[in-house]
PDB file of C-alpha atoms in Angstrom:
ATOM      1  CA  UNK A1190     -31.029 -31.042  33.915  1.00  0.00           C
ATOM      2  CA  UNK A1191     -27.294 -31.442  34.084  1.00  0.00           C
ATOM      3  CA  UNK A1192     -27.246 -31.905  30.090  1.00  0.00           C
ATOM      4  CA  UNK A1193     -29.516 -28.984  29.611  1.00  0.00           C
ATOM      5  CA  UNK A1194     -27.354 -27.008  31.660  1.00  0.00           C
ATOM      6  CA  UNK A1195     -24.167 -28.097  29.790  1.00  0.00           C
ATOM      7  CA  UNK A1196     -25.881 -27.264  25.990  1.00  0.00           C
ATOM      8  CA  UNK A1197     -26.646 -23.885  27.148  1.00  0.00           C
ATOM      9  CA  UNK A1198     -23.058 -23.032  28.694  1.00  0.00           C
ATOM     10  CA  UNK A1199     -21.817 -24.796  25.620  1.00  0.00           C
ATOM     11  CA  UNK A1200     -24.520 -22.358  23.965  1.00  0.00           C
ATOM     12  CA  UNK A1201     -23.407 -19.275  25.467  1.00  0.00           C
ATOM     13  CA  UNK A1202     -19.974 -19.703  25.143  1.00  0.00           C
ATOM     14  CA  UNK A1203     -20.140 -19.942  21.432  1.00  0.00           C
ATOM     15  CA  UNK A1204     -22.051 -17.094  20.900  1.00  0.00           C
ATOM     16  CA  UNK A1205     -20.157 -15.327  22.841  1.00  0.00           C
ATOM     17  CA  UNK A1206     -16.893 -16.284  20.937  1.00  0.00           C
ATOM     18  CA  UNK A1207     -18.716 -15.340  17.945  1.00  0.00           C
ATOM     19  CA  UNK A1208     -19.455 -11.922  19.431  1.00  0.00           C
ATOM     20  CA  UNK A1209     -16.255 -10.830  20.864  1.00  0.00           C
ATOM     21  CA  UNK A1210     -14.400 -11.697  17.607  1.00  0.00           C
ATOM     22  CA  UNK A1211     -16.986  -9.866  15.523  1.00  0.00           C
ATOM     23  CA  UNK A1212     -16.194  -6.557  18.475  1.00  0.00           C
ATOM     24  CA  UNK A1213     -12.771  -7.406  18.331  1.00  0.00           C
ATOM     25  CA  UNK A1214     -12.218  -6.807  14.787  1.00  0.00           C
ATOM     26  CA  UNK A1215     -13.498  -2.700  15.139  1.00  0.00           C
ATOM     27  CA  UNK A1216     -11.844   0.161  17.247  1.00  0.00           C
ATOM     28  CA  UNK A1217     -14.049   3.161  18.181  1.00  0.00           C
ATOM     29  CA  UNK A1218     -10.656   5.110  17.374  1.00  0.00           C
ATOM     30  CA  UNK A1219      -8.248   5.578  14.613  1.00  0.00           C
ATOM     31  CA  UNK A1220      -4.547   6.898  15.734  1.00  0.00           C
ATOM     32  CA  UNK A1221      -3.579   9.739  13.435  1.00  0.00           C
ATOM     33  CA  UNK A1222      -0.297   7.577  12.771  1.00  0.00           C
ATOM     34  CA  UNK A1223      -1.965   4.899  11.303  1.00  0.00           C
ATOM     35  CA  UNK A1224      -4.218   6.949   9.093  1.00  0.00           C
ATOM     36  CA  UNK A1225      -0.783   9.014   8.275  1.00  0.00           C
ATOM     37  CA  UNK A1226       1.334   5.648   7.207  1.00  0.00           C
ATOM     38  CA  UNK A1227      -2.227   4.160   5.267  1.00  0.00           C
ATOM     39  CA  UNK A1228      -2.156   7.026   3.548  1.00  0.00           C
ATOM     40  CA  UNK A1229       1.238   7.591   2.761  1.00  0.00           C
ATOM     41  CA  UNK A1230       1.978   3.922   1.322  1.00  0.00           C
ATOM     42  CA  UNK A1231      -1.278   4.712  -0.518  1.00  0.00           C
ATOM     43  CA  UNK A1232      -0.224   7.811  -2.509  1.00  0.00           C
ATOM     44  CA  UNK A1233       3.408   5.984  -2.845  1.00  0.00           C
ATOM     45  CA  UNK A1234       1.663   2.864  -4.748  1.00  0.00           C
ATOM     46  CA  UNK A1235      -0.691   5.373  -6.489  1.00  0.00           C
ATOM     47  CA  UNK A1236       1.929   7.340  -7.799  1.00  0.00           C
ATOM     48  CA  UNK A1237       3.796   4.589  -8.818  1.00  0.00           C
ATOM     49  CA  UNK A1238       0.845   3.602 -10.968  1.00  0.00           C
ATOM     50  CA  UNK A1239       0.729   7.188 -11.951  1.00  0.00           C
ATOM     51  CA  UNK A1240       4.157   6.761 -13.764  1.00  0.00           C
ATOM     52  CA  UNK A1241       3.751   3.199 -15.184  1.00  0.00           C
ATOM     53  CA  UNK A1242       0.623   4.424 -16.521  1.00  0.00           C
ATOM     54  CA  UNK A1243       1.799   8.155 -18.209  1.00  0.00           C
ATOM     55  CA  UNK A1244       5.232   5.230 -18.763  1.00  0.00           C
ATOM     56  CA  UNK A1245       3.407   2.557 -21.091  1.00  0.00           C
ATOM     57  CA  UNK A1246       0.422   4.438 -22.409  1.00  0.00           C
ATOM     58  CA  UNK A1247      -0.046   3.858 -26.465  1.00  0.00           C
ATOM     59  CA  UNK A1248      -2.785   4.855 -27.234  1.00  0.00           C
ATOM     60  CA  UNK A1249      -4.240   8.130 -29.348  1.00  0.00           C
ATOM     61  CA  UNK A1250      -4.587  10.769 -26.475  1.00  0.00           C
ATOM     62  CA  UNK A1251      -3.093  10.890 -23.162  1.00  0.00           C
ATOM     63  CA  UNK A1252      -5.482  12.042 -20.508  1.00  0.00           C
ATOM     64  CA  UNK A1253      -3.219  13.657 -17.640  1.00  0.00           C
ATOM     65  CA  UNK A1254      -7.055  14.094 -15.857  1.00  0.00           C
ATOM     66  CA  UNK A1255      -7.607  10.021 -15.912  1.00  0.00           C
ATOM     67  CA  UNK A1256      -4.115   9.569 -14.984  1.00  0.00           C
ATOM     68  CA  UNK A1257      -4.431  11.300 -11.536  1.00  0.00           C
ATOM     69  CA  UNK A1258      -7.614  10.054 -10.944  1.00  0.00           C
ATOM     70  CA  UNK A1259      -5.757   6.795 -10.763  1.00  0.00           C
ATOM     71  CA  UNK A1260      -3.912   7.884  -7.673  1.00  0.00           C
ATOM     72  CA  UNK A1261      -6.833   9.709  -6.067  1.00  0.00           C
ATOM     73  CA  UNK A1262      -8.929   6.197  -6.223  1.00  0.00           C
ATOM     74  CA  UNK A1263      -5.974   4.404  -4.206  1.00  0.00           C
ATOM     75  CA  UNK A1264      -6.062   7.149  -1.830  1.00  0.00           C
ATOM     76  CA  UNK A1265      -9.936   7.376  -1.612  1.00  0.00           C
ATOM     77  CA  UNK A1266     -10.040   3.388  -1.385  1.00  0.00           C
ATOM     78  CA  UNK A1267      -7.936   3.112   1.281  1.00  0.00           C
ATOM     79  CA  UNK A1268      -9.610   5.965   3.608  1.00  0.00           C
ATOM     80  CA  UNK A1269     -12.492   3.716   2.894  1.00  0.00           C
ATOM     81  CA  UNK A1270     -11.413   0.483   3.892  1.00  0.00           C
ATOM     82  CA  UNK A1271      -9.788   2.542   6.934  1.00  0.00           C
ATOM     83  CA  UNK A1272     -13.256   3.551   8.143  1.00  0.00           C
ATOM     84  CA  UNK A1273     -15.254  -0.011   7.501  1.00  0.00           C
ATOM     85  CA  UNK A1274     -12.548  -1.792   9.913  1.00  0.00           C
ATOM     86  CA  UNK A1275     -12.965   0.472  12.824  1.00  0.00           C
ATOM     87  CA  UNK A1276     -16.734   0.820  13.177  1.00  0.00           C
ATOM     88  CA  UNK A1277     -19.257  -2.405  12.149  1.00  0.00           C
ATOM     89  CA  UNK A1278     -22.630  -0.179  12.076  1.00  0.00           C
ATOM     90  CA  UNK A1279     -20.301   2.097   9.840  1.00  0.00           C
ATOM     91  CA  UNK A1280     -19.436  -0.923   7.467  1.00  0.00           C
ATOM     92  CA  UNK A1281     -22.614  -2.505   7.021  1.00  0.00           C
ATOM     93  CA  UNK A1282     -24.169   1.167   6.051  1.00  0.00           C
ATOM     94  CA  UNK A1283     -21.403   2.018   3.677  1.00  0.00           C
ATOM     95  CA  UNK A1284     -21.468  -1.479   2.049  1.00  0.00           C
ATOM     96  CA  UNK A1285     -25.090  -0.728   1.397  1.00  0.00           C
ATOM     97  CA  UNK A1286     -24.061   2.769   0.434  1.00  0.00           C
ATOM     98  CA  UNK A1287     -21.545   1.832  -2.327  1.00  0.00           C
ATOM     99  CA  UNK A1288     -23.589  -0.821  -3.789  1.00  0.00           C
ATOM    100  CA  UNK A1289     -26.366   1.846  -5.475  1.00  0.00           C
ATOM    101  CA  UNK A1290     -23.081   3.368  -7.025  1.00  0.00           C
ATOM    102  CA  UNK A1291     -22.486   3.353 -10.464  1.00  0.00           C
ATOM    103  CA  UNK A1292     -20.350   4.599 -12.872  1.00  0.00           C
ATOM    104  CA  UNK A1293     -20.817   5.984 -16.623  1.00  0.00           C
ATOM    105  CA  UNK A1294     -17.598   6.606 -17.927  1.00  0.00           C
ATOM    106  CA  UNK A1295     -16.855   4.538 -21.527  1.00  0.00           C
ATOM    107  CA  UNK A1296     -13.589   2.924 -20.748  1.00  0.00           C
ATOM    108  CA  UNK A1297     -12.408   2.322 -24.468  1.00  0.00           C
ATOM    109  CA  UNK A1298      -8.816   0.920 -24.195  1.00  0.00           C
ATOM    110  CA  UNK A1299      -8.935  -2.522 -21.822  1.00  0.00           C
ATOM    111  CA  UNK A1300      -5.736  -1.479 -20.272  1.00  0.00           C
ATOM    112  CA  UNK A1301      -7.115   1.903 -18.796  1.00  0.00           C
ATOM    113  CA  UNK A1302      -9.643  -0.790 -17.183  1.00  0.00           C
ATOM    114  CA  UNK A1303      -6.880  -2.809 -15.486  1.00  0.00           C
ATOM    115  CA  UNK A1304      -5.325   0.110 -14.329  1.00  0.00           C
ATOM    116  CA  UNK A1305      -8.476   1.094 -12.531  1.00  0.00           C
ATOM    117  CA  UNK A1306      -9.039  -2.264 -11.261  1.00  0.00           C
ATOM    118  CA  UNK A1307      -5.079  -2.128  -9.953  1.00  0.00           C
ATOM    119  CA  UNK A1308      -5.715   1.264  -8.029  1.00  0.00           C
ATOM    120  CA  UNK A1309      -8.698  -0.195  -6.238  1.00  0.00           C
ATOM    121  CA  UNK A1310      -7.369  -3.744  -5.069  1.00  0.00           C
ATOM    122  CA  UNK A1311      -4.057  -1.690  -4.253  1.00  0.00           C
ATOM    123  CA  UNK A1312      -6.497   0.953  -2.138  1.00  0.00           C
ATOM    124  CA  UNK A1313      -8.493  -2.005  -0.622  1.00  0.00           C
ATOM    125  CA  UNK A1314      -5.293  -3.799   0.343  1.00  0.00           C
ATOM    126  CA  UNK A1315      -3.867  -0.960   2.125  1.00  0.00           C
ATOM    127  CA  UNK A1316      -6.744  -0.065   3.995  1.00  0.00           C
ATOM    128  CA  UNK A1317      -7.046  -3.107   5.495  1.00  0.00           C
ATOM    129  CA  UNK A1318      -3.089  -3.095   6.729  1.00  0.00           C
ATOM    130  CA  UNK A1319      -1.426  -5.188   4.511  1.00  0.00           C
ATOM    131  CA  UNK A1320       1.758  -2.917   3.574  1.00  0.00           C
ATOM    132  CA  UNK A1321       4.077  -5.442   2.412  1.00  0.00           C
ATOM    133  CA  UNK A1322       1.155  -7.065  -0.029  1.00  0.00           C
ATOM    134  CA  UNK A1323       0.255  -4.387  -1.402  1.00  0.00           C
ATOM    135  CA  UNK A1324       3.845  -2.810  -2.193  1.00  0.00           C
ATOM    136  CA  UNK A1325       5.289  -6.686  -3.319  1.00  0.00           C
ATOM    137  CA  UNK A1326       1.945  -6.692  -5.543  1.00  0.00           C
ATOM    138  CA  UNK A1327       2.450  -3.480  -7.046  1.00  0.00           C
ATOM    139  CA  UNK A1328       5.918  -3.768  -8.310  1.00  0.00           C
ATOM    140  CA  UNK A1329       5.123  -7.307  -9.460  1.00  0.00           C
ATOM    141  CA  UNK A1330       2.617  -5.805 -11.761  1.00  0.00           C
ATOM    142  CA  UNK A1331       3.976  -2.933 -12.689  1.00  0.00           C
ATOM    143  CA  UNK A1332       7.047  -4.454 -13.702  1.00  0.00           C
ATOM    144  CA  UNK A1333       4.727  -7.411 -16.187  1.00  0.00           C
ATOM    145  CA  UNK A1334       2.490  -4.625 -17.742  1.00  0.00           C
ATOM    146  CA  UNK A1335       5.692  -2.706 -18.298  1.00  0.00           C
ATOM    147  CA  UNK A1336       7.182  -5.642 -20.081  1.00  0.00           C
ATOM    148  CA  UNK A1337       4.495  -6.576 -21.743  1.00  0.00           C
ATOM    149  CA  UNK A1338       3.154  -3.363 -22.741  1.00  0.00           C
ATOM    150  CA  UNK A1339       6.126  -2.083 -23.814  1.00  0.00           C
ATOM    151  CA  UNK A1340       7.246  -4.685 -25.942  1.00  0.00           C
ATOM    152  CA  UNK A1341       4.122  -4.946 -27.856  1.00  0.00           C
ATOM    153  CA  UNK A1342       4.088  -1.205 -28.936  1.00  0.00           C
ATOM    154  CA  UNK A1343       7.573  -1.283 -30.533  1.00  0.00           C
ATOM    155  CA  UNK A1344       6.151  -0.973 -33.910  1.00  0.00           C
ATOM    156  CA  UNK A1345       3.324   1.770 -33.494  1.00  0.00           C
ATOM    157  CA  UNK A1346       0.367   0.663 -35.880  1.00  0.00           C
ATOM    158  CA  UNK A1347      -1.086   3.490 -38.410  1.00  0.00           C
ATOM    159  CA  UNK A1348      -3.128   4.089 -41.088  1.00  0.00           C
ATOM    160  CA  UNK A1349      -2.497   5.284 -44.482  1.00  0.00           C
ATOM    161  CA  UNK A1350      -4.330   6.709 -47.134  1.00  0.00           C
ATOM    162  CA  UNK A1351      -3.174   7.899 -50.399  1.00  0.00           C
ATOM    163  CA  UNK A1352      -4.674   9.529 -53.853  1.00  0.00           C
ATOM    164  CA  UNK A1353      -3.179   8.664 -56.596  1.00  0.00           C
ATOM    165  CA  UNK A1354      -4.172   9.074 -60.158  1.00  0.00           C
ATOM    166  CA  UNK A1355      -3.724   5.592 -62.360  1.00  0.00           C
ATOM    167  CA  UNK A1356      -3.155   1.916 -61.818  1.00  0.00           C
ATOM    168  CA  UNK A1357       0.133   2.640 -62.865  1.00  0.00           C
ATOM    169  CA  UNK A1358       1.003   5.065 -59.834  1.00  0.00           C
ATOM    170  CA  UNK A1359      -0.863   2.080 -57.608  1.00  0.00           C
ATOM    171  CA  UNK A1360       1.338  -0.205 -58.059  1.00  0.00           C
ATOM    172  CA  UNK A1361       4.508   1.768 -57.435  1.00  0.00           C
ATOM    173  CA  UNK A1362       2.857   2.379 -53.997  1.00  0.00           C
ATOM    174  CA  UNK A1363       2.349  -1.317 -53.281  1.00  0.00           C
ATOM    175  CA  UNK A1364       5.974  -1.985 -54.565  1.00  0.00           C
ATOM    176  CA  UNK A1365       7.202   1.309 -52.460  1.00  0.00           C
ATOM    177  CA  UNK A1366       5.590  -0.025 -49.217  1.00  0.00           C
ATOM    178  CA  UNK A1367       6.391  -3.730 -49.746  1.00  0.00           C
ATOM    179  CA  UNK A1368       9.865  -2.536 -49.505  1.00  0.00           C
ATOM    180  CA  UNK A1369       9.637  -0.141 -46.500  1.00  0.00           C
ATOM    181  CA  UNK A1370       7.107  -2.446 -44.084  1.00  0.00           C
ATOM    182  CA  UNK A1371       7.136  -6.041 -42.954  1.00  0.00           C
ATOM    183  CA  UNK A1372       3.115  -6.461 -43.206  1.00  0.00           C
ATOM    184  CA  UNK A1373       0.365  -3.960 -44.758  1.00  0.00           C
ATOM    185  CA  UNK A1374      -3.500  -4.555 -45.551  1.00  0.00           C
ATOM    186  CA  UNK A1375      -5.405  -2.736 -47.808  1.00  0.00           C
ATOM    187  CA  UNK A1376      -8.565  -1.397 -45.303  1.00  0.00           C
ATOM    188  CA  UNK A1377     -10.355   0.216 -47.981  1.00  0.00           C
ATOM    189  CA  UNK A1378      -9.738   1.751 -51.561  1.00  0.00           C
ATOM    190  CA  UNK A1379     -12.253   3.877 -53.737  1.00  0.00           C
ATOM    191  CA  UNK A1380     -12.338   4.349 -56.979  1.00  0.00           C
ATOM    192  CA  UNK A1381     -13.322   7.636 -59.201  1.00  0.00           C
ATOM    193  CA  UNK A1382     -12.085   9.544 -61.921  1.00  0.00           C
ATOM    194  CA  UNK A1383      -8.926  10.167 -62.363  1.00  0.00           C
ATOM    195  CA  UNK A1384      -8.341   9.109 -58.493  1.00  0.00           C
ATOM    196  CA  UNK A1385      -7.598   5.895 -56.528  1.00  0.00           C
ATOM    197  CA  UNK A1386      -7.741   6.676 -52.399  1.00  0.00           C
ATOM    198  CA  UNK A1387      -6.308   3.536 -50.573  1.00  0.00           C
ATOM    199  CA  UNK A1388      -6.155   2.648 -47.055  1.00  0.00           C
ATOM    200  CA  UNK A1389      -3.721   0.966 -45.818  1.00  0.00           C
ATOM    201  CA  UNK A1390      -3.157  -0.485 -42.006  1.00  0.00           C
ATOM    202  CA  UNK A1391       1.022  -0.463 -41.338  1.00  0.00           C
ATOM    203  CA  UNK A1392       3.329  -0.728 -38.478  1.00  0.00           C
ATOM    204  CA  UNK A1393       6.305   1.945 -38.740  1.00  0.00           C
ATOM    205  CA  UNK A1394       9.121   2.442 -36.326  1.00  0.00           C
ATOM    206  CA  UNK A1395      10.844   6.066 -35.132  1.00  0.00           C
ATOM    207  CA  UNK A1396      11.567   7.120 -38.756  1.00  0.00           C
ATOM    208  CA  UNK A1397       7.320   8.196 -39.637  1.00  0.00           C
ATOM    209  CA  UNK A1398       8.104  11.662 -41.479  1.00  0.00           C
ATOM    210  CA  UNK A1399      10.702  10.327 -43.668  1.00  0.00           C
ATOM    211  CA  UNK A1400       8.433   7.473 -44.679  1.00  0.00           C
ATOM    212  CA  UNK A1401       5.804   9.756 -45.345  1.00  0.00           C
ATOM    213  CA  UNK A1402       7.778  12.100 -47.624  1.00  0.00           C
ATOM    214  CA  UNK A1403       9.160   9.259 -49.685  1.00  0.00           C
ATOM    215  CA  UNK A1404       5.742   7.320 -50.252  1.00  0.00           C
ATOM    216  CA  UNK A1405       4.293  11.489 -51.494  1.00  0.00           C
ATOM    217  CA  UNK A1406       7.094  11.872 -53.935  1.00  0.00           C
ATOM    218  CA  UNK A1407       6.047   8.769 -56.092  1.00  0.00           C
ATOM    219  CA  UNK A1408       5.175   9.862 -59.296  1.00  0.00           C
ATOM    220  CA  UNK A1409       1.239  10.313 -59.880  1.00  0.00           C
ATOM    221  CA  UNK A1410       0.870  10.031 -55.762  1.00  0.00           C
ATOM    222  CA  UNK A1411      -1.466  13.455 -54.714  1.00  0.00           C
ATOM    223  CA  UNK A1412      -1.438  13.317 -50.832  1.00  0.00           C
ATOM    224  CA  UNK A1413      -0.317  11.106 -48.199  1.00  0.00           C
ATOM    225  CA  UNK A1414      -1.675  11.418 -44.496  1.00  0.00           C
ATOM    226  CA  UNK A1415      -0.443   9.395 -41.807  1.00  0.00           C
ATOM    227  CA  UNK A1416      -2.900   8.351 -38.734  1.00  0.00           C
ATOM    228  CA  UNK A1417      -1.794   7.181 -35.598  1.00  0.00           C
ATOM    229  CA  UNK A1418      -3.900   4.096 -34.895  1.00  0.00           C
ATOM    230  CA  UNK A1419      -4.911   2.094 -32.047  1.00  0.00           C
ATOM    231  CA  UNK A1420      -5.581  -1.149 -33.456  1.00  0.00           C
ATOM    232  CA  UNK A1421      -3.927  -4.962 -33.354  1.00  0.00           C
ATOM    233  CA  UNK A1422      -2.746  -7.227 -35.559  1.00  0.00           C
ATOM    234  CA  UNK A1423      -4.056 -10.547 -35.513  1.00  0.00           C
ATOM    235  CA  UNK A1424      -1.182 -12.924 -36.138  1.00  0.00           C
TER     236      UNK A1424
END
């Protein structure tokens, strides 16, 4: 009887441990102060993603739209995560909630997707209280896909494509560009009469309209159009 007694104390006690942690862990109320500081380091680490992003972007077309929708989802994340720690029947239905979510939007550059990832984890991680985390984190990042980013879209890659009218007239092009570029490849060229159309994949710097103008004055050159170009290089 005495060891039956002592399991179910021992019993009790655990669950009870068990219990009071799990309560523990959730406040019926929020104080306006800490939603007020969440949400202010929140919009402060989304709109420092804000500027990295509008900062480094290299591709085609800047969308000002997807930009700020960057620092909305920290914001929104956060107010989340605020609301799952102070009430558990709360949490469990919004888990539930949020998993039946789903989202349709093409994300074609893989750095818009990182970017989205960032503002989540940086939402997520302020929500739950961890200022210093999340801020440390952020400029960590920020400051590698700055770097990195940056330094990779020095040279801006673009296509070319020219119509010229002999062999003669192509081969002043290729000696032309040799010259002017480190690395070119021909992406397509068609053939008719009295016409050759090339496409040609090339990295400029700063100085695009003069390059331009020189390749359309060869002699026997038609038109030259310039394309800014999204692509890489595989070295």
């Amino acid at each position: 009887m005495a060891a039956t007694a002592t399991t179910d104390t021992t019993t009790n006690t655990f669950s009870d441990i068990i219990k009071n942690s799990v309560i523990d862990n959730f406040v019926s109320d929020i104080s306006i102060s800490k939603m007020l500081i969440t949400l202010g380091v929140a919009f402060l680490i989304g709109y420092f993603i804000y500027l990295l992003y509008k900062r480094v972007f290299s591709g085609v077309l800047y969308s000002k739209s997807f930009n700020v929708s960057l620092m909305g989802m920290t914001m929104i994340t956060a107010t989340v995560i605020i609301a799952i720690n102070s009430n558990l029947v709360l949490s469990l239905g919004m888990v539930g909630a949020l998993s039946i979510v789903r989202f349709r939007t093409p994300i074609k550059d893989p750095t818009d997707l990182i970017f989205l990832f960032w503002a989540a984890v940086a939402g997520i991680v302020t929500g739950a209280g961890f200022f210093t985390l999340a801020i440390v984190g952020s400029i960590i990042i920020g400051l590698i896909l700055f770097l990195f980013i940056k330094n990779s879209s020095i040279e801006t890659p673009y296509l070319l494509v020219i119509n010229c009218d002999s062999d003669e007239s192509e081969r002043e092009v290729h000696s032309h560009i040799t010259k002017s570029v480190k690395r070119y490849n021909v992406k397509q060229k068609t053939v008719s009469a009295n016409n050759i159309e090339l496409t040609l994949e090339l990295r400029l710097d700063d100085k695009v309209g003069g390059f331009v103008n020189t390749v359309s004055d060869l002699k026997g050159v038609k038109n030259a159009l310039l394309i800014s170009y999204s692509g890489d290089y595989v070295s």
